[in-house]
Amino acid sequence: MDLLPILMGAALGGGLLLVVIGFRTLTNKELDDDVRKRGFWPLNAGLILACVSMYLFATAG
């Protein structure tokens, strides 16, 4: 059993989860602006992780 596709799928899922968490933090109007701006970190990290995973899917497959 090859673990590479499983790891790439987990990375894609984790990246999308980080995107959702960051986007929810950014759009929450009840939070202070400084706290809301910290939502960019998980959003950007999730986008990078998802893009790397999709690139690896395209090149390894």
PDB file of N, CA and C in Angstrom:
ATOM      1  N   MET A   1       0.841  -1.179   0.000  1.00  0.00           N
ATOM      2  CA  MET A   1       0.000   0.000   0.000  1.00  0.00           C
ATOM      3  C   MET A   1       0.886   1.242   0.000  1.00  0.00           C
ATOM      4  N   ASP A   2       0.609   2.124  -0.918  1.00  0.00           N
ATOM      5  CA  ASP A   2       1.411   3.334  -1.062  1.00  0.00           C
ATOM      6  C   ASP A   2       0.836   4.439  -0.179  1.00  0.00           C
ATOM      7  N   LEU A   3       1.664   5.043   0.649  1.00  0.00           N
ATOM      8  CA  LEU A   3       1.197   6.069   1.586  1.00  0.00           C
ATOM      9  C   LEU A   3       1.207   7.473   0.999  1.00  0.00           C
ATOM     10  N   LEU A   4       1.882   7.681  -0.131  1.00  0.00           N
ATOM     11  CA  LEU A   4       1.984   9.026  -0.700  1.00  0.00           C
ATOM     12  C   LEU A   4       0.618   9.624  -1.050  1.00  0.00           C
ATOM     13  N   PRO A   5      -0.288   8.914  -1.720  1.00  0.00           N
ATOM     14  CA  PRO A   5      -1.594   9.509  -2.001  1.00  0.00           C
ATOM     15  C   PRO A   5      -2.400   9.815  -0.738  1.00  0.00           C
ATOM     16  N   ILE A   6      -2.241   8.977   0.277  1.00  0.00           N
ATOM     17  CA  ILE A   6      -2.949   9.217   1.532  1.00  0.00           C
ATOM     18  C   ILE A   6      -2.429  10.487   2.199  1.00  0.00           C
ATOM     19  N   LEU A   7      -1.111  10.660   2.206  1.00  0.00           N
ATOM     20  CA  LEU A   7      -0.528  11.855   2.805  1.00  0.00           C
ATOM     21  C   LEU A   7      -0.896  13.121   2.028  1.00  0.00           C
ATOM     22  N   MET A   8      -0.921  13.015   0.699  1.00  0.00           N
ATOM     23  CA  MET A   8      -1.301  14.185  -0.103  1.00  0.00           C
ATOM     24  C   MET A   8      -2.771  14.535   0.114  1.00  0.00           C
ATOM     25  N   GLY A   9      -3.624  13.535   0.244  1.00  0.00           N
ATOM     26  CA  GLY A   9      -5.035  13.786   0.533  1.00  0.00           C
ATOM     27  C   GLY A   9      -5.234  14.403   1.906  1.00  0.00           C
ATOM     28  N   ALA A  10      -4.479  13.925   2.879  1.00  0.00           N
ATOM     29  CA  ALA A  10      -4.556  14.500   4.225  1.00  0.00           C
ATOM     30  C   ALA A  10      -4.053  15.939   4.230  1.00  0.00           C
ATOM     31  N   ALA A  11      -3.010  16.220   3.466  1.00  0.00           N
ATOM     32  CA  ALA A  11      -2.498  17.599   3.372  1.00  0.00           C
ATOM     33  C   ALA A  11      -3.520  18.511   2.707  1.00  0.00           C
ATOM     34  N   LEU A  12      -4.183  18.018   1.672  1.00  0.00           N
ATOM     35  CA  LEU A  12      -5.219  18.813   1.011  1.00  0.00           C
ATOM     36  C   LEU A  12      -6.373  19.084   1.957  1.00  0.00           C
ATOM     37  N   GLY A  13      -6.814  18.073   2.677  1.00  0.00           N
ATOM     38  CA  GLY A  13      -7.903  18.250   3.634  1.00  0.00           C
ATOM     39  C   GLY A  13      -7.529  19.187   4.771  1.00  0.00           C
ATOM     40  N   GLY A  14      -6.311  19.046   5.278  1.00  0.00           N
ATOM     41  CA  GLY A  14      -5.841  19.951   6.333  1.00  0.00           C
ATOM     42  C   GLY A  14      -5.719  21.383   5.847  1.00  0.00           C
ATOM     43  N   GLY A  15      -5.252  21.536   4.616  1.00  0.00           N
ATOM     44  CA  GLY A  15      -5.147  22.886   4.052  1.00  0.00           C
ATOM     45  C   GLY A  15      -6.507  23.540   3.890  1.00  0.00           C
ATOM     46  N   LEU A  16      -7.477  22.774   3.415  1.00  0.00           N
ATOM     47  CA  LEU A  16      -8.819  23.336   3.262  1.00  0.00           C
ATOM     48  C   LEU A  16      -9.459  23.639   4.612  1.00  0.00           C
ATOM     49  N   LEU A  17      -9.166  22.820   5.606  1.00  0.00           N
ATOM     50  CA  LEU A  17      -9.662  23.096   6.949  1.00  0.00           C
ATOM     51  C   LEU A  17      -9.073  24.396   7.491  1.00  0.00           C
ATOM     52  N   LEU A  18      -7.781  24.620   7.262  1.00  0.00           N
ATOM     53  CA  LEU A  18      -7.160  25.875   7.689  1.00  0.00           C
ATOM     54  C   LEU A  18      -7.753  27.074   6.951  1.00  0.00           C
ATOM     55  N   VAL A  19      -8.079  26.912   5.685  1.00  0.00           N
ATOM     56  CA  VAL A  19      -8.701  27.994   4.919  1.00  0.00           C
ATOM     57  C   VAL A  19     -10.044  28.351   5.525  1.00  0.00           C
ATOM     58  N   VAL A  20     -10.833  27.357   5.865  1.00  0.00           N
ATOM     59  CA  VAL A  20     -12.153  27.616   6.450  1.00  0.00           C
ATOM     60  C   VAL A  20     -12.023  28.298   7.805  1.00  0.00           C
ATOM     61  N   ILE A  21     -11.101  27.835   8.632  1.00  0.00           N
ATOM     62  CA  ILE A  21     -10.901  28.442   9.947  1.00  0.00           C
ATOM     63  C   ILE A  21     -10.464  29.899   9.810  1.00  0.00           C
ATOM     64  N   GLY A  22      -9.525  30.160   8.919  1.00  0.00           N
ATOM     65  CA  GLY A  22      -9.058  31.533   8.717  1.00  0.00           C
ATOM     66  C   GLY A  22     -10.137  32.435   8.154  1.00  0.00           C
ATOM     67  N   PHE A  23     -10.927  31.917   7.211  1.00  0.00           N
ATOM     68  CA  PHE A  23     -11.986  32.726   6.609  1.00  0.00           C
ATOM     69  C   PHE A  23     -13.076  33.041   7.633  1.00  0.00           C
ATOM     70  N   ARG A  24     -13.404  32.074   8.488  1.00  0.00           N
ATOM     71  CA  ARG A  24     -14.406  32.328   9.521  1.00  0.00           C
ATOM     72  C   ARG A  24     -13.910  33.364  10.516  1.00  0.00           C
ATOM     73  N   THR A  25     -12.626  33.335  10.845  1.00  0.00           N
ATOM     74  CA  THR A  25     -12.068  34.326  11.761  1.00  0.00           C
ATOM     75  C   THR A  25     -12.079  35.713  11.126  1.00  0.00           C
ATOM     76  N   LEU A  26     -11.751  35.791   9.847  1.00  0.00           N
ATOM     77  CA  LEU A  26     -11.724  37.086   9.167  1.00  0.00           C
ATOM     78  C   LEU A  26     -13.104  37.708   9.042  1.00  0.00           C
ATOM     79  N   THR A  27     -14.128  36.900   8.874  1.00  0.00           N
ATOM     80  CA  THR A  27     -15.472  37.437   8.646  1.00  0.00           C
ATOM     81  C   THR A  27     -16.291  37.578   9.919  1.00  0.00           C
ATOM     82  N   ASN A  28     -15.722  37.242  11.072  1.00  0.00           N
ATOM     83  CA  ASN A  28     -16.441  37.371  12.337  1.00  0.00           C
ATOM     84  C   ASN A  28     -16.387  38.822  12.803  1.00  0.00           C
ATOM     85  N   LYS A  29     -17.508  39.516  12.693  1.00  0.00           N
ATOM     86  CA  LYS A  29     -17.562  40.939  13.033  1.00  0.00           C
ATOM     87  C   LYS A  29     -17.558  41.191  14.538  1.00  0.00           C
ATOM     88  N   GLU A  30     -17.775  40.155  15.338  1.00  0.00           N
ATOM     89  CA  GLU A  30     -17.804  40.322  16.793  1.00  0.00           C
ATOM     90  C   GLU A  30     -16.410  40.415  17.395  1.00  0.00           C
ATOM     91  N   LEU A  31     -15.394  40.013  16.657  1.00  0.00           N
ATOM     92  CA  LEU A  31     -14.025  40.040  17.160  1.00  0.00           C
ATOM     93  C   LEU A  31     -13.381  41.393  16.912  1.00  0.00           C
ATOM     94  N   ASP A  32     -12.356  41.685  17.705  1.00  0.00           N
ATOM     95  CA  ASP A  32     -11.568  42.898  17.527  1.00  0.00           C
ATOM     96  C   ASP A  32     -10.788  42.809  16.217  1.00  0.00           C
ATOM     97  N   ASP A  33     -10.440  43.963  15.651  1.00  0.00           N
ATOM     98  CA  ASP A  33      -9.743  43.979  14.363  1.00  0.00           C
ATOM     99  C   ASP A  33      -8.400  43.254  14.412  1.00  0.00           C
ATOM    100  N   ASP A  34      -7.664  43.411  15.519  1.00  0.00           N
ATOM    101  CA  ASP A  34      -6.367  42.727  15.618  1.00  0.00           C
ATOM    102  C   ASP A  34      -6.535  41.216  15.639  1.00  0.00           C
ATOM    103  N   VAL A  35      -7.560  40.739  16.313  1.00  0.00           N
ATOM    104  CA  VAL A  35      -7.824  39.301  16.362  1.00  0.00           C
ATOM    105  C   VAL A  35      -8.281  38.809  14.993  1.00  0.00           C
ATOM    106  N   ARG A  36      -9.104  39.589  14.321  1.00  0.00           N
ATOM    107  CA  ARG A  36      -9.573  39.204  12.992  1.00  0.00           C
ATOM    108  C   ARG A  36      -8.436  39.150  11.990  1.00  0.00           C
ATOM    109  N   LYS A  37      -7.493  40.069  12.098  1.00  0.00           N
ATOM    110  CA  LYS A  37      -6.362  40.079  11.168  1.00  0.00           C
ATOM    111  C   LYS A  37      -5.470  38.856  11.345  1.00  0.00           C
ATOM    112  N   ARG A  38      -5.482  38.253  12.539  1.00  0.00           N
ATOM    113  CA  ARG A  38      -4.705  37.027  12.744  1.00  0.00           C
ATOM    114  C   ARG A  38      -5.292  35.851  11.980  1.00  0.00           C
ATOM    115  N   GLY A  39      -6.491  36.011  11.436  1.00  0.00           N
ATOM    116  CA  GLY A  39      -7.091  34.969  10.624  1.00  0.00           C
ATOM    117  C   GLY A  39      -6.405  34.794   9.285  1.00  0.00           C
ATOM    118  N   PHE A  40      -5.595  35.782   8.879  1.00  0.00           N
ATOM    119  CA  PHE A  40      -4.859  35.642   7.620  1.00  0.00           C
ATOM    120  C   PHE A  40      -3.811  34.532   7.691  1.00  0.00           C
ATOM    121  N   TRP A  41      -3.245  34.280   8.877  1.00  0.00           N
ATOM    122  CA  TRP A  41      -2.207  33.260   9.002  1.00  0.00           C
ATOM    123  C   TRP A  41      -2.717  31.876   8.646  1.00  0.00           C
ATOM    124  N   PRO A  42      -3.797  31.396   9.275  1.00  0.00           N
ATOM    125  CA  PRO A  42      -4.264  30.062   8.867  1.00  0.00           C
ATOM    126  C   PRO A  42      -4.816  30.036   7.442  1.00  0.00           C
ATOM    127  N   LEU A  43      -5.389  31.144   6.990  1.00  0.00           N
ATOM    128  CA  LEU A  43      -5.906  31.202   5.627  1.00  0.00           C
ATOM    129  C   LEU A  43      -4.780  31.046   4.609  1.00  0.00           C
ATOM    130  N   ASN A  44      -3.724  31.806   4.783  1.00  0.00           N
ATOM    131  CA  ASN A  44      -2.592  31.722   3.853  1.00  0.00           C
ATOM    132  C   ASN A  44      -1.864  30.384   3.950  1.00  0.00           C
ATOM    133  N   ALA A  45      -1.686  29.879   5.177  1.00  0.00           N
ATOM    134  CA  ALA A  45      -1.021  28.580   5.343  1.00  0.00           C
ATOM    135  C   ALA A  45      -1.847  27.474   4.700  1.00  0.00           C
ATOM    136  N   GLY A  46      -3.160  27.551   4.834  1.00  0.00           N
ATOM    137  CA  GLY A  46      -4.021  26.551   4.224  1.00  0.00           C
ATOM    138  C   GLY A  46      -3.989  26.607   2.711  1.00  0.00           C
ATOM    139  N   LEU A  47      -3.951  27.803   2.158  1.00  0.00           N
ATOM    140  CA  LEU A  47      -3.865  27.938   0.702  1.00  0.00           C
ATOM    141  C   LEU A  47      -2.552  27.367   0.173  1.00  0.00           C
ATOM    142  N   ILE A  48      -1.471  27.652   0.860  1.00  0.00           N
ATOM    143  CA  ILE A  48      -0.167  27.125   0.441  1.00  0.00           C
ATOM    144  C   ILE A  48      -0.154  25.605   0.540  1.00  0.00           C
ATOM    145  N   LEU A  49      -0.649  25.062   1.639  1.00  0.00           N
ATOM    146  CA  LEU A  49      -0.667  23.617   1.827  1.00  0.00           C
ATOM    147  C   LEU A  49      -1.535  22.925   0.776  1.00  0.00           C
ATOM    148  N   ALA A  50      -2.688  23.495   0.485  1.00  0.00           N
ATOM    149  CA  ALA A  50      -3.577  22.910  -0.520  1.00  0.00           C
ATOM    150  C   ALA A  50      -2.948  22.990  -1.914  1.00  0.00           C
ATOM    151  N   CYS A  51      -2.308  24.107  -2.222  1.00  0.00           N
ATOM    152  CA  CYS A  51      -1.674  24.245  -3.539  1.00  0.00           C
ATOM    153  C   CYS A  51      -0.513  23.270  -3.711  1.00  0.00           C
ATOM    154  N   VAL A  52       0.292  23.105  -2.693  1.00  0.00           N
ATOM    155  CA  VAL A  52       1.407  22.155  -2.767  1.00  0.00           C
ATOM    156  C   VAL A  52       0.871  20.739  -2.936  1.00  0.00           C
ATOM    157  N   SER A  53      -0.178  20.418  -2.204  1.00  0.00           N
ATOM    158  CA  SER A  53      -0.755  19.079  -2.325  1.00  0.00           C
ATOM    159  C   SER A  53      -1.322  18.840  -3.711  1.00  0.00           C
ATOM    160  N   MET A  54      -2.033  19.810  -4.275  1.00  0.00           N
ATOM    161  CA  MET A  54      -2.585  19.650  -5.612  1.00  0.00           C
ATOM    162  C   MET A  54      -1.482  19.564  -6.671  1.00  0.00           C
ATOM    163  N   TYR A  55      -0.404  20.321  -6.484  1.00  0.00           N
ATOM    164  CA  TYR A  55       0.734  20.237  -7.397  1.00  0.00           C
ATOM    165  C   TYR A  55       1.350  18.835  -7.350  1.00  0.00           C
ATOM    166  N   LEU A  56       1.505  18.307  -6.163  1.00  0.00           N
ATOM    167  CA  LEU A  56       2.066  16.962  -6.032  1.00  0.00           C
ATOM    168  C   LEU A  56       1.142  15.909  -6.626  1.00  0.00           C
ATOM    169  N   PHE A  57      -0.181  16.097  -6.480  1.00  0.00           N
ATOM    170  CA  PHE A  57      -1.129  15.185  -7.115  1.00  0.00           C
ATOM    171  C   PHE A  57      -0.950  15.203  -8.620  1.00  0.00           C
ATOM    172  N   ALA A  58      -0.775  16.403  -9.194  1.00  0.00           N
ATOM    173  CA  ALA A  58      -0.671  16.530 -10.641  1.00  0.00           C
ATOM    174  C   ALA A  58       0.642  15.959 -11.178  1.00  0.00           C
ATOM    175  N   THR A  59       1.719  16.131 -10.460  1.00  0.00           N
ATOM    176  CA  THR A  59       3.012  15.693 -10.963  1.00  0.00           C
ATOM    177  C   THR A  59       3.325  14.245 -10.617  1.00  0.00           C
ATOM    178  N   ALA A  60       2.841  13.762  -9.501  1.00  0.00           N
ATOM    179  CA  ALA A  60       3.148  12.393  -9.084  1.00  0.00           C
ATOM    180  C   ALA A  60       2.215  11.374  -9.719  1.00  0.00           C
ATOM    181  N   GLY A  61       1.050  11.847 -10.202  1.00  0.00           N
ATOM    182  CA  GLY A  61       0.063  10.900 -10.719  1.00  0.00           C
ATOM    183  C   GLY A  61       0.174  10.591 -12.122  1.00  0.00           C
TER     184      GLY A  61
END
